[in-house]
Amino acid sequence: MNIHFIAIGGSAMHNLAIALHNKGYQITGSDDTIHDPSKSRLKKYGLLPEEFGWFPEKITENIDVVILGMHAKADNPELKKATDLGLKIYSYPEFLYEQSKDKTRVVIGGSHGKTTITSMILHVLNYHDREVDYMVGAQLDGFETMVHLTQENEFIVLEGDEYLSSPIDRRPKFHLYKPNIALLSGIAWDHINVFPTFENYVEQFSIFTDSLVNGGIMVYNETDSQVKNVVENSENSLKKYPYTTPAYFIDNGTTYLETNEGDLPLEIFGNHNLENLAGAKWICQHMGIDEDDFYEAIATFKGASKRLEKIAETNNTVIFKDFAHSPSKVAATTKAVKEQYNQRTVFACLELHTYSSLNAQFLEEYKGALDAADKAVVFYSPHAVEIKKLDAVSKEQIANAFERDDLIIYTNPKEFKDYLFQQNLENSALLLMSSGNYGGLDFEELKHLVSS
């Protein structure tokens, strides 16, 4: 089969291209720009386009399938040519469903935690040498690609994103997978450029719940009132398995899970991660992993990439970076670090970087999000606001939104970096939360902030 990718350089798209290449398909692709790590990885497999740009002449009747990425625009010249030729055009999630419609589909959804939960499940299965197909949104230790597809595996585990499928398919990705087994971790308003009201956003999770196959299994976090309401009010014929935060305690900087077999030390920490673990356990049990085997494997799980990732540590200082940017994630991550290091000064730095976080109306959702930190800094770039064609956001608006009198706000990358490097981090935990890089901050340099 000849498959052409329009916008092959995306995080998910290039992984799918590599997975299909490994499966034996003929792969071509285009993009107007490709950055690392996608660029290096595509080059390694001989899939990097010779030149960047869109080339309609690449689109011929010899192509069996075109896969369209979100990075492409609806007026893309290659897309137009494919449409004119009547070629079969799939979005990324549509194609994943086509590859897995004869498998047992396990889909992990929720506004937060889905990457970590999917990663936990795959870690446990890999630990016990259980082969499954998968698609996950973070690079994992022991896994070469984020997408793996075979003919023979019975299960496929999919991270279920609620964002749009493609420029010409405005359905959320997770509406297309039709799960046999699913999980909902939490619902907290996000992607306001697509879902302008909270009610509209919540509705997407109701549609997802109703998309499970008849008699399917739904594992859900009943501590989240929105999730509980969505699942328990669904008229779909489901088997429902609620989970809550499991019993745990912290001793000398280590979190222990209380189990029937004794207290289990974990590499991860935080109330939200303990909830993620409880959900992952249910899913693994439905996939044939018993409780004792789950605990044995999860004890070695160190976390998903960019999720509370430890980048430096000494006896009295630790630095984490985290992908957290939505209000609920920021609050949960900050609280987790303070709980784990309650004898230290927790220093939280948040970059407002996404479309939602830079929206003046949405800013109000951040009320109290940094309250658990001893010191709190917010960085944002007025230039990023301009690029996203949003109304200007003032420092005063940000200060009012967070409702924290001692909040420090920076808009200049150099001034933020200078401030950071002037701090005495003795007996501190520094938490850097962003889906960006604070206007060009080199995270490797931060290792110099801690002394051995």
GROMACS .gro file of C-alpha atoms in nm:
model
  452
    1MET     CA    1   0.000   0.000   0.000
    2ASN     CA    2   0.126   0.349  -0.093
    3ILE     CA    3   0.047   0.607   0.176
    4HIS     CA    4   0.118   0.980   0.155
    5PHE     CA    5   0.127   1.205   0.463
    6ILE     CA    6   0.031   1.571   0.429
    7ALA     CA    7   0.210   1.739   0.725
    8ILE     CA    8   0.432   1.441   0.806
    9GLY     CA    9   0.643   1.634   1.059
   10GLY     CA   10   0.388   1.648   1.341
   11SER     CA   11   0.458   1.468   1.667
   12ALA     CA   12   0.187   1.208   1.612
   13MET     CA   13   0.206   1.205   1.231
   14HIS     CA   14   0.575   1.120   1.202
   15ASN     CA   15   0.537   0.839   1.454
   16LEU     CA   16   0.248   0.692   1.254
   17ALA     CA   17   0.456   0.723   0.936
   18ILE     CA   18   0.741   0.530   1.099
   19ALA     CA   19   0.501   0.266   1.236
   20LEU     CA   20   0.349   0.207   0.893
   21HIS     CA   21   0.694   0.202   0.732
   22ASN     CA   22   0.794  -0.068   0.983
   23LYS     CA   23   0.477  -0.256   0.890
   24GLY     CA   24   0.595  -0.270   0.527
   25TYR     CA   25   0.394   0.008   0.364
   26GLN     CA   26   0.541   0.252   0.111
   27ILE     CA   27   0.548   0.594   0.278
   28THR     CA   28   0.592   0.942   0.133
   29GLY     CA   29   0.520   1.277   0.293
   30SER     CA   30   0.539   1.655   0.280
   31ASP     CA   31   0.555   1.945   0.522
   32ASP     CA   32   0.646   2.313   0.509
   33THR     CA   33   0.875   2.281   0.811
   34ILE     CA   34   0.996   1.995   1.031
   35HIS     CA   35   1.181   2.032   1.360
   36ASP     CA   36   1.363   1.784   1.580
   37PRO     CA   37   1.304   1.525   1.710
   38SER     CA   38   1.066   1.454   1.418
   39LYS     CA   39   1.328   1.559   1.160
   40SER     CA   40   1.604   1.329   1.288
   41ARG     CA   41   1.371   1.036   1.336
   42LEU     CA   42   1.220   1.064   0.986
   43LYS     CA   43   1.572   1.090   0.842
   44LYS     CA   44   1.678   0.775   1.029
   45TYR     CA   45   1.406   0.576   0.851
   46GLY     CA   46   1.458   0.739   0.510
   47LEU     CA   47   1.123   0.920   0.532
   48LEU     CA   48   1.238   1.285   0.555
   49PRO     CA   49   1.118   1.485   0.251
   50GLU     CA   50   1.403   1.600   0.027
   51GLU     CA   51   1.276   1.958   0.049
   52PHE     CA   52   1.014   2.135   0.256
   53GLY     CA   53   0.696   2.268   0.103
   54TRP     CA   54   0.379   2.144  -0.063
   55PHE     CA   55   0.410   1.969  -0.401
   56PRO     CA   56   0.081   1.878  -0.573
   57GLU     CA   57   0.278   1.683  -0.833
   58LYS     CA   58   0.356   1.426  -0.563
   59ILE     CA   59  -0.013   1.340  -0.551
   60THR     CA   60  -0.092   1.079  -0.817
   61GLU     CA   61  -0.343   0.801  -0.874
   62ASN     CA   62  -0.076   0.555  -0.755
   63ILE     CA   63  -0.139   0.667  -0.397
   64ASP     CA   64  -0.381   0.438  -0.211
   65VAL     CA   65  -0.434   0.654   0.097
   66VAL     CA   66  -0.364   1.013   0.203
   67ILE     CA   67  -0.335   1.088   0.576
   68LEU     CA   68  -0.402   1.453   0.660
   69GLY     CA   69  -0.245   1.617   0.965
   70MET     CA   70  -0.381   1.908   1.172
   71HIS     CA   71  -0.082   2.127   1.078
   72ALA     CA   72  -0.205   2.148   0.718
   73LYS     CA   73  -0.461   2.409   0.619
   74ALA     CA   74  -0.795   2.331   0.452
   75ASP     CA   75  -0.671   2.496   0.128
   76ASN     CA   76  -0.351   2.291   0.114
   77PRO     CA   77  -0.254   2.236  -0.253
   78GLU     CA   78  -0.172   1.868  -0.200
   79LEU     CA   79  -0.508   1.816  -0.030
   80LYS     CA   80  -0.685   1.988  -0.319
   81LYS     CA   81  -0.509   1.763  -0.570
   82ALA     CA   82  -0.595   1.450  -0.370
   83THR     CA   83  -0.959   1.562  -0.354
   84ASP     CA   84  -0.968   1.630  -0.728
   85LEU     CA   85  -0.831   1.281  -0.797
   86GLY     CA   86  -1.087   1.124  -0.565
   87LEU     CA   87  -0.822   0.963  -0.345
   88LYS     CA   88  -0.915   0.818  -0.006
   89ILE     CA   89  -0.829   1.082   0.257
   90TYR     CA   90  -0.812   0.990   0.625
   91SER     CA   91  -0.751   1.195   0.934
   92TYR     CA   92  -0.497   1.051   1.177
   93PRO     CA   93  -0.762   0.902   1.413
   94GLU     CA   94  -0.972   0.771   1.124
   95PHE     CA   95  -0.675   0.577   0.992
   96LEU     CA   96  -0.591   0.440   1.338
   97TYR     CA   97  -0.948   0.311   1.363
   98GLU     CA   98  -0.918   0.145   1.022
   99GLN     CA   99  -0.600  -0.027   1.139
  100SER     CA  100  -0.764  -0.148   1.461
  101LYS     CA  101  -1.131  -0.218   1.384
  102ASP     CA  102  -1.076  -0.593   1.427
  103LYS     CA  103  -0.891  -0.547   1.759
  104THR     CA  104  -1.002  -0.476   2.116
  105ARG     CA  105  -0.969  -0.097   2.134
  106VAL     CA  106  -0.872   0.054   2.471
  107VAL     CA  107  -0.906   0.433   2.471
  108ILE     CA  108  -0.785   0.662   2.751
  109GLY     CA  109  -0.965   0.999   2.759
  110GLY     CA  110  -0.984   1.303   2.985
  111SER     CA  111  -0.871   1.664   3.002
  112HIS     CA  112  -0.569   1.565   3.206
  113GLY     CA  113  -0.375   1.250   3.295
  114LYS     CA  114  -0.443   1.057   2.975
  115THR     CA  115  -0.079   1.051   2.858
  116THR     CA  116   0.041   0.938   3.202
  117ILE     CA  117  -0.229   0.671   3.234
  118THR     CA  118  -0.160   0.538   2.883
  119SER     CA  119   0.211   0.536   2.966
  120MET     CA  120   0.148   0.347   3.291
  121ILE     CA  121  -0.056   0.083   3.110
  122LEU     CA  122   0.209   0.034   2.842
  123HIS     CA  123   0.486   0.022   3.102
  124VAL     CA  124   0.307  -0.257   3.293
  125LEU     CA  125   0.231  -0.454   2.977
  126ASN     CA  126   0.589  -0.415   2.854
  127TYR     CA  127   0.725  -0.520   3.196
  128HIS     CA  128   0.531  -0.846   3.166
  129ASP     CA  129   0.618  -0.897   2.796
  130ARG     CA  130   0.257  -0.853   2.680
  131GLU     CA  131   0.256  -0.741   2.316
  132VAL     CA  132  -0.005  -0.478   2.222
  133ASP     CA  133  -0.049  -0.214   1.956
  134TYR     CA  134  -0.054   0.143   2.084
  135MET     CA  135  -0.054   0.517   2.027
  136VAL     CA  136   0.062   0.744   2.308
  137GLY     CA  137   0.147   1.115   2.325
  138ALA     CA  138   0.487   1.093   2.498
  139GLN     CA  139   0.816   0.917   2.438
  140LEU     CA  140   0.854   0.628   2.683
  141ASP     CA  141   1.162   0.447   2.811
  142GLY     CA  142   1.186   0.113   2.634
  143PHE     CA  143   0.966   0.219   2.340
  144GLU     CA  144   1.124   0.338   2.015
  145THR     CA  145   0.811   0.499   1.870
  146MET     CA  146   0.489   0.645   2.006
  147VAL     CA  147   0.286   0.437   1.758
  148HIS     CA  148   0.304   0.060   1.709
  149LEU     CA  149   0.079  -0.132   1.469
  150THR     CA  150   0.074  -0.503   1.384
  151GLN     CA  151  -0.158  -0.753   1.220
  152GLU     CA  152  -0.148  -1.004   1.505
  153ASN     CA  153  -0.185  -0.819   1.840
  154GLU     CA  154  -0.527  -0.853   2.004
  155PHE     CA  155  -0.532  -0.517   2.188
  156ILE     CA  156  -0.458  -0.161   2.086
  157VAL     CA  157  -0.418   0.108   2.353
  158LEU     CA  158  -0.498   0.460   2.229
  159GLU     CA  159  -0.457   0.796   2.399
  160GLY     CA  160  -0.791   0.964   2.328
  161ASP     CA  161  -0.740   1.333   2.250
  162GLU     CA  162  -1.049   1.558   2.244
  163TYR     CA  163  -0.893   1.802   1.995
  164LEU     CA  164  -1.006   1.815   1.631
  165SER     CA  165  -0.922   1.534   1.389
  166SER     CA  166  -0.806   1.732   1.084
  167PRO     CA  167  -0.854   2.066   0.903
  168ILE     CA  168  -1.151   1.917   0.718
  169ASP     CA  169  -1.285   1.693   0.996
  170ARG     CA  170  -1.393   1.899   1.297
  171ARG     CA  171  -1.483   1.600   1.514
  172PRO     CA  172  -1.273   1.537   1.826
  173LYS     CA  173  -1.024   1.257   1.768
  174PHE     CA  174  -1.158   1.034   2.044
  175HIS     CA  175  -1.505   1.026   1.888
  176LEU     CA  176  -1.370   0.812   1.605
  177TYR     CA  177  -1.217   0.515   1.792
  178LYS     CA  178  -1.535   0.332   1.910
  179PRO     CA  179  -1.374   0.178   2.221
  180ASN     CA  180  -1.440  -0.164   2.366
  181ILE     CA  181  -1.275  -0.048   2.689
  182ALA     CA  182  -1.238   0.319   2.787
  183LEU     CA  183  -1.129   0.543   3.072
  184LEU     CA  184  -1.221   0.899   3.168
  185SER     CA  185  -0.976   1.068   3.406
  186GLY     CA  186  -1.116   1.418   3.449
  187ILE     CA  187  -1.293   1.705   3.276
  188ALA     CA  188  -1.161   2.062   3.300
  189TRP     CA  189  -1.239   2.319   3.030
  190ASP     CA  190  -0.969   2.344   2.762
  191HIS     CA  191  -0.930   2.426   2.390
  192ILE     CA  192  -1.162   2.726   2.412
  193ASN     CA  193  -1.079   2.821   2.052
  194VAL     CA  194  -1.275   2.510   1.952
  195PHE     CA  195  -1.514   2.463   2.246
  196PRO     CA  196  -1.621   2.818   2.339
  197THR     CA  197  -1.834   2.718   2.639
  198PHE     CA  198  -1.776   2.474   2.922
  199GLU     CA  199  -2.107   2.300   2.843
  200ASN     CA  200  -1.998   2.246   2.483
  201TYR     CA  201  -1.668   2.101   2.604
  202VAL     CA  202  -1.834   1.862   2.850
  203GLU     CA  203  -2.068   1.746   2.574
  204GLN     CA  204  -1.770   1.601   2.384
  205PHE     CA  205  -1.707   1.358   2.672
  206SER     CA  206  -2.073   1.253   2.673
  207ILE     CA  207  -2.046   1.178   2.302
  208PHE     CA  208  -1.726   0.981   2.371
  209THR     CA  209  -1.900   0.780   2.646
  210ASP     CA  210  -2.189   0.703   2.414
  211SER     CA  211  -1.945   0.596   2.139
  212LEU     CA  212  -1.835   0.284   2.329
  213VAL     CA  213  -1.949  -0.040   2.170
  214ASN     CA  214  -2.263  -0.193   2.320
  215GLY     CA  215  -2.174  -0.360   2.650
  216GLY     CA  216  -1.834  -0.188   2.660
  217ILE     CA  217  -1.635  -0.120   2.976
  218MET     CA  218  -1.596   0.236   3.114
  219VAL     CA  219  -1.343   0.298   3.390
  220TYR     CA  220  -1.390   0.645   3.539
  221ASN     CA  221  -1.263   0.878   3.809
  222GLU     CA  222  -1.560   0.924   4.040
  223THR     CA  223  -1.381   1.193   4.241
  224ASP     CA  224  -1.435   1.424   3.941
  225SER     CA  225  -1.797   1.541   3.957
  226GLN     CA  226  -1.817   1.615   3.584
  227VAL     CA  227  -1.683   1.271   3.490
  228LYS     CA  228  -1.915   1.102   3.739
  229ASN     CA  229  -2.213   1.291   3.597
  230VAL     CA  230  -2.125   1.215   3.234
  231VAL     CA  231  -2.070   0.842   3.287
  232GLU     CA  232  -2.346   0.768   3.535
  233ASN     CA  233  -2.608   0.957   3.332
  234SER     CA  234  -2.515   0.785   3.006
  235GLU     CA  235  -2.791   0.570   2.860
  236ASN     CA  236  -2.536   0.365   2.669
  237SER     CA  237  -2.524  -0.003   2.773
  238LEU     CA  238  -2.197   0.004   2.970
  239LYS     CA  239  -2.018  -0.186   3.245
  240LYS     CA  240  -1.903   0.092   3.479
  241TYR     CA  241  -1.595   0.071   3.703
  242PRO     CA  242  -1.533   0.380   3.920
  243TYR     CA  243  -1.199   0.455   4.085
  244THR     CA  244  -1.078   0.702   4.349
  245THR     CA  245  -0.749   0.806   4.506
  246PRO     CA  246  -0.590   0.496   4.665
  247ALA     CA  247  -0.453   0.502   5.019
  248TYR     CA  248  -0.093   0.628   5.038
  249PHE     CA  249   0.152   0.808   5.261
  250ILE     CA  250   0.479   1.000   5.218
  251ASP     CA  251   0.787   0.913   5.421
  252ASN     CA  252   1.121   1.091   5.381
  253GLY     CA  253   1.045   1.213   5.030
  254THR     CA  254   0.908   0.882   4.898
  255THR     CA  255   0.542   0.808   4.828
  256TYR     CA  256   0.420   0.465   4.944
  257LEU     CA  257   0.105   0.297   4.813
  258GLU     CA  258  -0.084   0.095   5.075
  259THR     CA  259  -0.168  -0.247   4.928
  260ASN     CA  260  -0.285  -0.584   5.060
  261GLU     CA  261   0.070  -0.710   5.009
  262GLY     CA  262   0.224  -0.426   5.212
  263ASP     CA  263   0.345  -0.072   5.151
  264LEU     CA  264   0.478  -0.022   4.798
  265PRO     CA  265   0.737   0.254   4.732
  266LEU     CA  266   0.673   0.446   4.410
  267GLU     CA  267   0.891   0.652   4.176
  268ILE     CA  268   0.599   0.889   4.108
  269PHE     CA  269   0.412   1.117   4.348
  270GLY     CA  270   0.113   1.347   4.375
  271ASN     CA  271  -0.256   1.289   4.438
  272HIS     CA  272  -0.333   1.317   4.065
  273ASN     CA  273  -0.074   1.052   3.978
  274LEU     CA  274  -0.214   0.819   4.243
  275GLU     CA  275  -0.556   0.857   4.080
  276ASN     CA  276  -0.395   0.789   3.741
  277LEU     CA  277  -0.242   0.473   3.885
  278ALA     CA  278  -0.581   0.354   4.017
  279GLY     CA  279  -0.737   0.399   3.673
  280ALA     CA  280  -0.446   0.227   3.499
  281LYS     CA  281  -0.481  -0.070   3.736
  282TRP     CA  282  -0.845  -0.124   3.638
  283ILE     CA  283  -0.758  -0.108   3.268
  284CYS     CA  284  -0.470  -0.354   3.307
  285GLN     CA  285  -0.693  -0.594   3.498
  286HIS     CA  286  -0.943  -0.584   3.212
  287MET     CA  287  -0.652  -0.668   2.981
  288GLY     CA  288  -0.554  -0.974   3.184
  289ILE     CA  289  -0.294  -0.839   3.430
  290ASP     CA  290  -0.374  -0.936   3.789
  291GLU     CA  291  -0.336  -0.692   4.078
  292ASP     CA  292  -0.009  -0.832   4.218
  293ASP     CA  293   0.155  -0.825   3.875
  294PHE     CA  294   0.036  -0.468   3.823
  295TYR     CA  295   0.192  -0.355   4.153
  296GLU     CA  296   0.520  -0.529   4.076
  297ALA     CA  297   0.548  -0.345   3.745
  298ILE     CA  298   0.416  -0.002   3.845
  299ALA     CA  299   0.677   0.029   4.123
  300THR     CA  300   0.937   0.085   3.849
  301PHE     CA  301   0.735   0.346   3.652
  302LYS     CA  302   0.926   0.676   3.654
  303GLY     CA  303   0.667   0.888   3.471
  304ALA     CA  304   0.589   1.001   3.118
  305SER     CA  305   0.817   1.239   2.931
  306LYS     CA  306   0.763   1.606   3.028
  307ARG     CA  307   0.532   1.505   3.314
  308LEU     CA  308   0.702   1.600   3.644
  309GLU     CA  309   1.033   1.520   3.475
  310LYS     CA  310   1.324   1.558   3.716
  311ILE     CA  311   1.602   1.749   3.540
  312ALA     CA  312   1.840   1.808   3.833
  313GLU     CA  313   1.871   1.704   4.197
  314THR     CA  314   2.110   1.734   4.488
  315ASN     CA  315   2.064   1.656   4.857
  316ASN     CA  316   1.864   1.973   4.918
  317THR     CA  317   1.750   2.098   4.577
  318VAL     CA  318   1.536   1.946   4.302
  319ILE     CA  319   1.423   2.088   3.966
  320PHE     CA  320   1.124   1.957   3.770
  321LYS     CA  321   0.981   2.052   3.435
  322ASP     CA  322   0.625   1.968   3.351
  323PHE     CA  323   0.396   2.007   3.050
  324ALA     CA  324   0.120   2.146   3.275
  325HIS     CA  325  -0.048   2.456   3.132
  326SER     CA  326  -0.423   2.423   3.185
  327PRO     CA  327  -0.552   2.548   3.522
  328SER     CA  328  -0.641   2.205   3.664
  329LYS     CA  329  -0.302   2.059   3.567
  330VAL     CA  330  -0.113   2.357   3.709
  331ALA     CA  331  -0.302   2.332   4.040
  332ALA     CA  332  -0.257   1.953   4.068
  333THR     CA  333   0.113   1.960   3.979
  334THR     CA  334   0.197   2.247   4.215
  335LYS     CA  335   0.008   2.083   4.499
  336ALA     CA  336   0.183   1.750   4.434
  337VAL     CA  337   0.530   1.903   4.454
  338LYS     CA  338   0.446   2.091   4.776
  339GLU     CA  339   0.303   1.777   4.935
  340GLN     CA  340   0.609   1.573   4.839
  341TYR     CA  341   0.858   1.841   4.951
  342ASN     CA  342   0.666   2.009   5.233
  343GLN     CA  343   0.982   2.098   5.425
  344ARG     CA  344   1.125   2.287   5.127
  345THR     CA  345   1.047   2.615   4.956
  346VAL     CA  346   0.843   2.533   4.645
  347PHE     CA  347   0.916   2.778   4.367
  348ALA     CA  348   0.662   2.748   4.080
  349CYS     CA  349   0.715   2.914   3.741
  350LEU     CA  350   0.430   2.898   3.490
  351GLU     CA  351   0.445   3.006   3.128
  352LEU     CA  352   0.113   3.110   2.974
  353HIS     CA  353   0.173   2.981   2.624
  354THR     CA  354  -0.137   2.817   2.475
  355TYR     CA  355  -0.428   2.984   2.297
  356SER     CA  356  -0.658   2.918   2.592
  357SER     CA  357  -0.416   3.038   2.860
  358LEU     CA  358  -0.358   3.369   2.681
  359ASN     CA  359  -0.729   3.438   2.638
  360ALA     CA  360  -0.843   3.720   2.869
  361GLN     CA  361  -1.175   3.549   2.944
  362PHE     CA  362  -1.016   3.210   3.017
  363LEU     CA  363  -0.753   3.359   3.249
  364GLU     CA  364  -1.012   3.366   3.528
  365GLU     CA  365  -0.995   2.983   3.536
  366TYR     CA  366  -0.645   3.012   3.691
  367LYS     CA  367  -0.777   3.145   4.022
  368GLY     CA  368  -0.584   2.972   4.300
  369ALA     CA  369  -0.386   2.750   4.060
  370LEU     CA  370  -0.050   2.850   4.213
  371ASP     CA  371  -0.164   2.880   4.576
  372ALA     CA  372   0.029   2.571   4.689
  373ALA     CA  373   0.363   2.728   4.589
  374ASP     CA  374   0.569   2.932   4.837
  375LYS     CA  375   0.693   3.155   4.553
  376ALA     CA  376   0.507   3.195   4.223
  377VAL     CA  377   0.611   3.345   3.889
  378VAL     CA  378   0.410   3.378   3.567
  379PHE     CA  379   0.585   3.439   3.234
  380TYR     CA  380   0.412   3.522   2.909
  381SER     CA  381   0.512   3.679   2.579
  382PRO     CA  382   0.304   3.971   2.447
  383HIS     CA  383   0.440   3.875   2.104
  384ALA     CA  384   0.281   3.528   2.138
  385VAL     CA  385  -0.051   3.699   2.210
  386GLU     CA  386  -0.013   3.901   1.888
  387ILE     CA  387   0.076   3.591   1.683
  388LYS     CA  388  -0.236   3.413   1.810
  389LYS     CA  389  -0.438   3.724   1.715
  390LEU     CA  390  -0.576   3.757   2.066
  391ASP     CA  391  -0.663   4.074   2.255
  392ALA     CA  392  -0.367   4.212   2.451
  393VAL     CA  393  -0.333   4.077   2.805
  394SER     CA  394  -0.195   4.303   3.078
  395LYS     CA  395   0.008   4.215   3.386
  396GLU     CA  396  -0.279   4.354   3.592
  397GLN     CA  397  -0.524   4.110   3.432
  398ILE     CA  398  -0.294   3.819   3.514
  399ALA     CA  399  -0.244   3.935   3.872
  400ASN     CA  400  -0.620   3.970   3.919
  401ALA     CA  401  -0.686   3.627   3.764
  402PHE     CA  402  -0.451   3.434   3.993
  403GLU     CA  403  -0.559   3.635   4.300
  404ARG     CA  404  -0.215   3.618   4.457
  405ASP     CA  405  -0.070   3.943   4.592
  406ASP     CA  406   0.294   3.830   4.576
  407LEU     CA  407   0.275   3.692   4.221
  408ILE     CA  408   0.578   3.791   4.011
  409ILE     CA  409   0.510   3.848   3.640
  410TYR     CA  410   0.764   3.863   3.355
  411THR     CA  411   0.715   3.932   2.985
  412ASN     CA  412   1.082   3.956   2.883
  413PRO     CA  413   1.267   3.621   2.842
  414LYS     CA  414   1.606   3.763   2.943
  415GLU     CA  415   1.468   3.929   3.255
  416PHE     CA  416   1.294   3.604   3.355
  417LYS     CA  417   1.613   3.402   3.301
  418ASP     CA  418   1.822   3.655   3.496
  419TYR     CA  419   1.574   3.640   3.783
  420LEU     CA  420   1.581   3.260   3.783
  421PHE     CA  421   1.960   3.242   3.794
  422GLN     CA  422   1.978   3.492   4.081
  423GLN     CA  423   1.771   3.271   4.311
  424ASN     CA  424   1.919   3.082   4.602
  425LEU     CA  425   1.770   2.733   4.565
  426GLU     CA  426   1.907   2.585   4.886
  427ASN     CA  427   1.639   2.362   5.039
  428SER     CA  428   1.405   2.431   4.744
  429ALA     CA  429   1.198   2.253   4.480
  430LEU     CA  430   1.184   2.446   4.151
  431LEU     CA  431   0.890   2.361   3.926
  432LEU     CA  432   0.885   2.486   3.565
  433MET     CA  433   0.546   2.441   3.400
  434SER     CA  434   0.504   2.512   3.030
  435SER     CA  435   0.423   2.365   2.691
  436GLY     CA  436   0.687   2.608   2.556
  437ASN     CA  437   1.034   2.717   2.672
  438TYR     CA  438   0.991   3.061   2.831
  439GLY     CA  439   1.105   3.243   2.518
  440GLY     CA  440   1.419   3.034   2.463
  441LEU     CA  441   1.528   2.905   2.804
  442ASP     CA  442   1.786   2.625   2.779
  443PHE     CA  443   1.674   2.367   3.034
  444GLU     CA  444   2.022   2.209   3.033
  445GLU     CA  445   2.163   2.533   3.174
  446LEU     CA  446   1.934   2.499   3.475
  447LYS     CA  447   2.150   2.216   3.604
  448HIS     CA  448   2.404   2.483   3.696
  449LEU     CA  449   2.150   2.625   3.942
  450VAL     CA  450   2.204   2.334   4.180
  451SER     CA  451   2.527   2.261   4.361
  452SER     CA  452   2.647   1.912   4.440
   0.00000   0.00000   0.00000
